[in-house]
Amino acid sequence: MLYFDNNAILLLKNHINEYVNKNRAIFILCDNHTETDCLPVLQNYISATFIDEVISIPSGEKNKSIEMAVYLWQRLLDKNADKNTVLICLGGGMICDLGGFVAATFKRGIDYVYIPTSLMAQIDAAVGGKTAINLNNVKNSIGLFTQPNSIYTIPYFLQTLPEKEILSGFAEMLKHGLIADKIYWEKLIQIKDISQITDTELIKKSIDIKTAISNTDPYDVGERRKLNFGHTIGHALEAFALSLTYPISHGEAVAWGMITELHISCQKKLINEKECLSIVNVLQHFFPSFSIQEDYAVILSYLQNDKKNANDKLNFTLLNSIGHAVINQQVNQNEIINALEKL
Ligand SMILES: NC(=O)c1ccc[n+]([C@@H]2O[C@H](COP(=O)([O-])OP(=O)(O)OC[C@H]3O[C@@H](n4cnc5c(N)ncnc54)[C@H](O)[C@@H]3O)[C@@H](O)[C@H]2O)c1
């Protein structure tokens, strides 16, 4: 169940009271930023005596790792977490993906709750039941489809989110418009100022698009692949940047992935050049250029590991026109390099 608005914190308070009345232990997982900026907000509503353990880990995508999962399983064991424990994941997509994965696998699964605090997590990562960790920088290689008990999406938390992270979430909002809703896309491209991005109506629309698509295909075998637009190249760029210890945000990677995949869509004559360039112009306005010297061989090697591939074929979601994505497109290496050269 997803509760969305600033009053959701009151519902959360009631649910925590219910857990406490049933003698259930409450553990909170956060990172060093959400510990400073978000945990005190939560503690205004939830008595400190109700929280049995706060586990704070360093922020950053490199910590969405097997080593961190092992550390967290061990911490849960050391603190006597059992099937009655509830893990509250208070953070961005990194904390939700990692915390959900750890909770769903610990003792064959304990209850967990998401309080997504980044725009990316509110409109995307917390929705749809995918959890994962990266392995050798390859994004989301190990993971599960599993649902949290509930999701409390509280826009108030975005007040402390840095602008770079707001923009990161905005990339996925733009993607939602591109793959599913032309009217939404047209609203988004009117945005002139970063503060307009976190408008609650816009956030709600993105949550609705992500929810509707993932509900039609919870296990990602068909329709849901539309959400992968920008992600095949995007994940390879993100992995490449992580390997150079020059991390880029997930949204930047997806934006540059969308630009590259638009050029591929154009090469394949799925989208006409005029429409392609008009979208690329919008994306480049918000996400000017990929700032790392590209190494095509390394990027292609990450693409080979993409979990959407089957039978050695690189599988992409491309765009026909604004609002219409097309799944299961096979793309060859030349088409990819030609498009990367335009980044
Ligand atoms: N499971 C899914 O369906 C799904 C969908 C989209 C993205 N993701 C994953 O989500 C991750 C990206 O999420 P993200 O962009 O939220 O990254 P993130 O969790 O690393 O958060 C970005 C930064 O913002 C900070 N932060 C978060 N909330 C804050 C707040 N309210 N105030 C101040 N700082 C705050 C974090 O500490 C971090 O430094 C990636 O691992 C991506 O693969 C998963």
PDB file of N, CA, C and O in Angstrom, residues 31-62:
ATOM      1  N   ASP A  31      21.123   6.280   5.420  1.00  0.00           N
ATOM      2  CA  ASP A  31      22.531   6.551   5.104  1.00  0.00           C
ATOM      3  C   ASP A  31      22.945   7.818   5.849  1.00  0.00           C
ATOM      4  O   ASP A  31      22.119   8.442   6.546  1.00  0.00           O
ATOM      5  N   ASN A  32      24.215   8.208   5.705  1.00  0.00           N
ATOM      6  CA  ASN A  32      24.683   9.315   6.550  1.00  0.00           C
ATOM      7  C   ASN A  32      23.926  10.615   6.261  1.00  0.00           C
ATOM      8  O   ASN A  32      23.730  11.427   7.164  1.00  0.00           O
ATOM      9  N   HIS A  33      23.446  10.816   5.012  1.00  0.00           N
ATOM     10  CA  HIS A  33      22.686  12.038   4.724  1.00  0.00           C
ATOM     11  C   HIS A  33      21.272  11.967   5.291  1.00  0.00           C
ATOM     12  O   HIS A  33      20.784  12.923   5.890  1.00  0.00           O
ATOM     13  N   THR A  34      20.619  10.828   5.095  1.00  0.00           N
ATOM     14  CA  THR A  34      19.229  10.770   5.590  1.00  0.00           C
ATOM     15  C   THR A  34      19.213  10.647   7.120  1.00  0.00           C
ATOM     16  O   THR A  34      18.231  11.028   7.752  1.00  0.00           O
ATOM     17  N   GLU A  35      20.310  10.162   7.686  1.00  0.00           N
ATOM     18  CA  GLU A  35      20.399  10.149   9.164  1.00  0.00           C
ATOM     19  C   GLU A  35      20.364  11.600   9.686  1.00  0.00           C
ATOM     20  O   GLU A  35      19.673  11.916  10.651  1.00  0.00           O
ATOM     21  N   THR A  36      21.109  12.491   8.992  1.00  0.00           N
ATOM     22  CA  THR A  36      21.168  13.883   9.455  1.00  0.00           C
ATOM     23  C   THR A  36      19.896  14.642   9.101  1.00  0.00           C
ATOM     24  O   THR A  36      19.355  15.385   9.911  1.00  0.00           O
ATOM     25  N   ASP A  37      19.414  14.452   7.850  1.00  0.00           N
ATOM     26  CA  ASP A  37      18.354  15.333   7.350  1.00  0.00           C
ATOM     27  C   ASP A  37      16.938  14.786   7.546  1.00  0.00           C
ATOM     28  O   ASP A  37      15.988  15.567   7.582  1.00  0.00           O
ATOM     29  N   CYS A  38      16.777  13.466   7.603  1.00  0.00           N
ATOM     30  CA  CYS A  38      15.417  12.900   7.611  1.00  0.00           C
ATOM     31  C   CYS A  38      15.064  12.213   8.928  1.00  0.00           C
ATOM     32  O   CYS A  38      13.906  12.278   9.360  1.00  0.00           O
ATOM     33  N   LEU A  39      16.037  11.574   9.547  1.00  0.00           N
ATOM     34  CA  LEU A  39      15.736  10.854  10.790  1.00  0.00           C
ATOM     35  C   LEU A  39      15.162  11.785  11.870  1.00  0.00           C
ATOM     36  O   LEU A  39      14.161  11.424  12.525  1.00  0.00           O
ATOM     37  N   PRO A  40      15.715  13.009  12.053  1.00  0.00           N
ATOM     38  CA  PRO A  40      15.132  13.890  13.082  1.00  0.00           C
ATOM     39  C   PRO A  40      13.667  14.224  12.806  1.00  0.00           C
ATOM     40  O   PRO A  40      12.869  14.352  13.748  1.00  0.00           O
ATOM     41  N   VAL A  41      13.288  14.339  11.528  1.00  0.00           N
ATOM     42  CA  VAL A  41      11.886  14.624  11.184  1.00  0.00           C
ATOM     43  C   VAL A  41      11.019  13.457  11.662  1.00  0.00           C
ATOM     44  O   VAL A  41       9.977  13.642  12.299  1.00  0.00           O
ATOM     45  N   LEU A  42      11.497  12.255  11.379  1.00  0.00           N
ATOM     46  CA  LEU A  42      10.759  11.057  11.783  1.00  0.00           C
ATOM     47  C   LEU A  42      10.665  10.981  13.310  1.00  0.00           C
ATOM     48  O   LEU A  42       9.611  10.637  13.872  1.00  0.00           O
ATOM     49  N   GLN A  43      11.768  11.346  13.951  1.00  0.00           N
ATOM     50  CA  GLN A  43      11.791  11.247  15.423  1.00  0.00           C
ATOM     51  C   GLN A  43      10.874  12.268  16.098  1.00  0.00           C
ATOM     52  O   GLN A  43      10.546  12.124  17.268  1.00  0.00           O
ATOM     53  N   ASN A  44      10.457  13.285  15.345  1.00  0.00           N
ATOM     54  CA  ASN A  44       9.454  14.203  15.895  1.00  0.00           C
ATOM     55  C   ASN A  44       8.112  13.514  16.070  1.00  0.00           C
ATOM     56  O   ASN A  44       7.249  13.973  16.807  1.00  0.00           O
ATOM     57  N   TYR A  45       7.907  12.436  15.304  1.00  0.00           N
ATOM     58  CA  TYR A  45       6.606  11.758  15.318  1.00  0.00           C
ATOM     59  C   TYR A  45       6.652  10.417  16.045  1.00  0.00           C
ATOM     60  O   TYR A  45       5.644   9.922  16.508  1.00  0.00           O
ATOM     61  N   ILE A  46       7.853   9.818  16.056  1.00  0.00           N
ATOM     62  CA  ILE A  46       7.937   8.475  16.635  1.00  0.00           C
ATOM     63  C   ILE A  46       8.826   8.544  17.863  1.00  0.00           C
ATOM     64  O   ILE A  46       9.982   8.961  17.779  1.00  0.00           O
ATOM     65  N   SER A  47       8.297   8.122  18.965  1.00  0.00           N
ATOM     66  CA  SER A  47       9.066   8.189  20.210  1.00  0.00           C
ATOM     67  C   SER A  47      10.359   7.381  20.073  1.00  0.00           C
ATOM     68  O   SER A  47      10.362   6.269  19.511  1.00  0.00           O
ATOM     69  N   ALA A  48      11.456   7.951  20.567  1.00  0.00           N
ATOM     70  CA  ALA A  48      12.760   7.282  20.482  1.00  0.00           C
ATOM     71  C   ALA A  48      12.702   5.898  21.121  1.00  0.00           C
ATOM     72  O   ALA A  48      13.388   4.968  20.687  1.00  0.00           O
ATOM     73  N   THR A  49      11.825   5.737  22.119  1.00  0.00           N
ATOM     74  CA  THR A  49      11.767   4.440  22.809  1.00  0.00           C
ATOM     75  C   THR A  49      11.161   3.353  21.915  1.00  0.00           C
ATOM     76  O   THR A  49      11.280   2.165  22.196  1.00  0.00           O
ATOM     77  N   PHE A  50      10.478   3.789  20.821  1.00  0.00           N
ATOM     78  CA  PHE A  50       9.877   2.806  19.911  1.00  0.00           C
ATOM     79  C   PHE A  50      10.909   2.255  18.910  1.00  0.00           C
ATOM     80  O   PHE A  50      10.648   1.273  18.234  1.00  0.00           O
ATOM     81  N   ILE A  51      12.036   2.955  18.804  1.00  0.00           N
ATOM     82  CA  ILE A  51      13.024   2.549  17.787  1.00  0.00           C
ATOM     83  C   ILE A  51      14.095   1.694  18.470  1.00  0.00           C
ATOM     84  O   ILE A  51      14.808   2.159  19.357  1.00  0.00           O
ATOM     85  N   ASP A  52      14.171   0.431  18.051  1.00  0.00           N
ATOM     86  CA  ASP A  52      15.109  -0.473  18.723  1.00  0.00           C
ATOM     87  C   ASP A  52      16.531  -0.305  18.220  1.00  0.00           C
ATOM     88  O   ASP A  52      17.478  -0.499  18.973  1.00  0.00           O
ATOM     89  N   GLU A  53      16.680   0.038  16.929  1.00  0.00           N
ATOM     90  CA  GLU A  53      18.027   0.106  16.381  1.00  0.00           C
ATOM     91  C   GLU A  53      18.028   1.029  15.164  1.00  0.00           C
ATOM     92  O   GLU A  53      17.133   0.950  14.327  1.00  0.00           O
ATOM     93  N   VAL A  54      19.036   1.911  15.083  1.00  0.00           N
ATOM     94  CA  VAL A  54      19.230   2.696  13.858  1.00  0.00           C
ATOM     95  C   VAL A  54      20.523   2.216  13.228  1.00  0.00           C
ATOM     96  O   VAL A  54      21.572   2.197  13.879  1.00  0.00           O
ATOM     97  N   ILE A  55      20.433   1.785  11.978  1.00  0.00           N
ATOM     98  CA  ILE A  55      21.645   1.365  11.267  1.00  0.00           C
ATOM     99  C   ILE A  55      21.903   2.400  10.181  1.00  0.00           C
ATOM    100  O   ILE A  55      21.094   2.558   9.252  1.00  0.00           O
ATOM    101  N   SER A  56      23.005   3.107  10.316  1.00  0.00           N
ATOM    102  CA  SER A  56      23.324   4.131   9.317  1.00  0.00           C
ATOM    103  C   SER A  56      24.566   3.690   8.546  1.00  0.00           C
ATOM    104  O   SER A  56      25.566   3.290   9.148  1.00  0.00           O
ATOM    105  N   ILE A  57      24.463   3.750   7.225  1.00  0.00           N
ATOM    106  CA  ILE A  57      25.604   3.319   6.395  1.00  0.00           C
ATOM    107  C   ILE A  57      26.044   4.500   5.533  1.00  0.00           C
ATOM    108  O   ILE A  57      25.285   5.460   5.351  1.00  0.00           O
ATOM    109  N   PRO A  58      27.255   4.451   4.983  1.00  0.00           N
ATOM    110  CA  PRO A  58      27.684   5.556   4.116  1.00  0.00           C
ATOM    111  C   PRO A  58      26.810   5.634   2.868  1.00  0.00           C
ATOM    112  O   PRO A  58      26.360   4.606   2.360  1.00  0.00           O
ATOM    113  N   SER A  59      26.561   6.870   2.406  1.00  0.00           N
ATOM    114  CA  SER A  59      25.744   7.036   1.196  1.00  0.00           C
ATOM    115  C   SER A  59      26.563   6.658  -0.043  1.00  0.00           C
ATOM    116  O   SER A  59      27.778   6.520   0.034  1.00  0.00           O
ATOM    117  N   GLY A  60      25.870   6.521  -1.146  1.00  0.00           N
ATOM    118  CA  GLY A  60      26.565   6.306  -2.423  1.00  0.00           C
ATOM    119  C   GLY A  60      26.267   4.958  -3.040  1.00  0.00           C
ATOM    120  O   GLY A  60      26.130   3.946  -2.348  1.00  0.00           O
ATOM    121  N   GLU A  61      26.172   4.973  -4.372  1.00  0.00           N
ATOM    122  CA  GLU A  61      25.810   3.771  -5.134  1.00  0.00           C
ATOM    123  C   GLU A  61      26.791   2.624  -4.902  1.00  0.00           C
ATOM    124  O   GLU A  61      26.410   1.454  -4.940  1.00  0.00           O
ATOM    125  N   LYS A  62      28.056   2.956  -4.617  1.00  0.00           N
ATOM    126  CA  LYS A  62      29.038   1.863  -4.452  1.00  0.00           C
ATOM    127  C   LYS A  62      28.682   0.982  -3.238  1.00  0.00           C
ATOM    128  O   LYS A  62      29.144  -0.145  -3.133  1.00  0.00           O
TER     129      LYS A  62
END
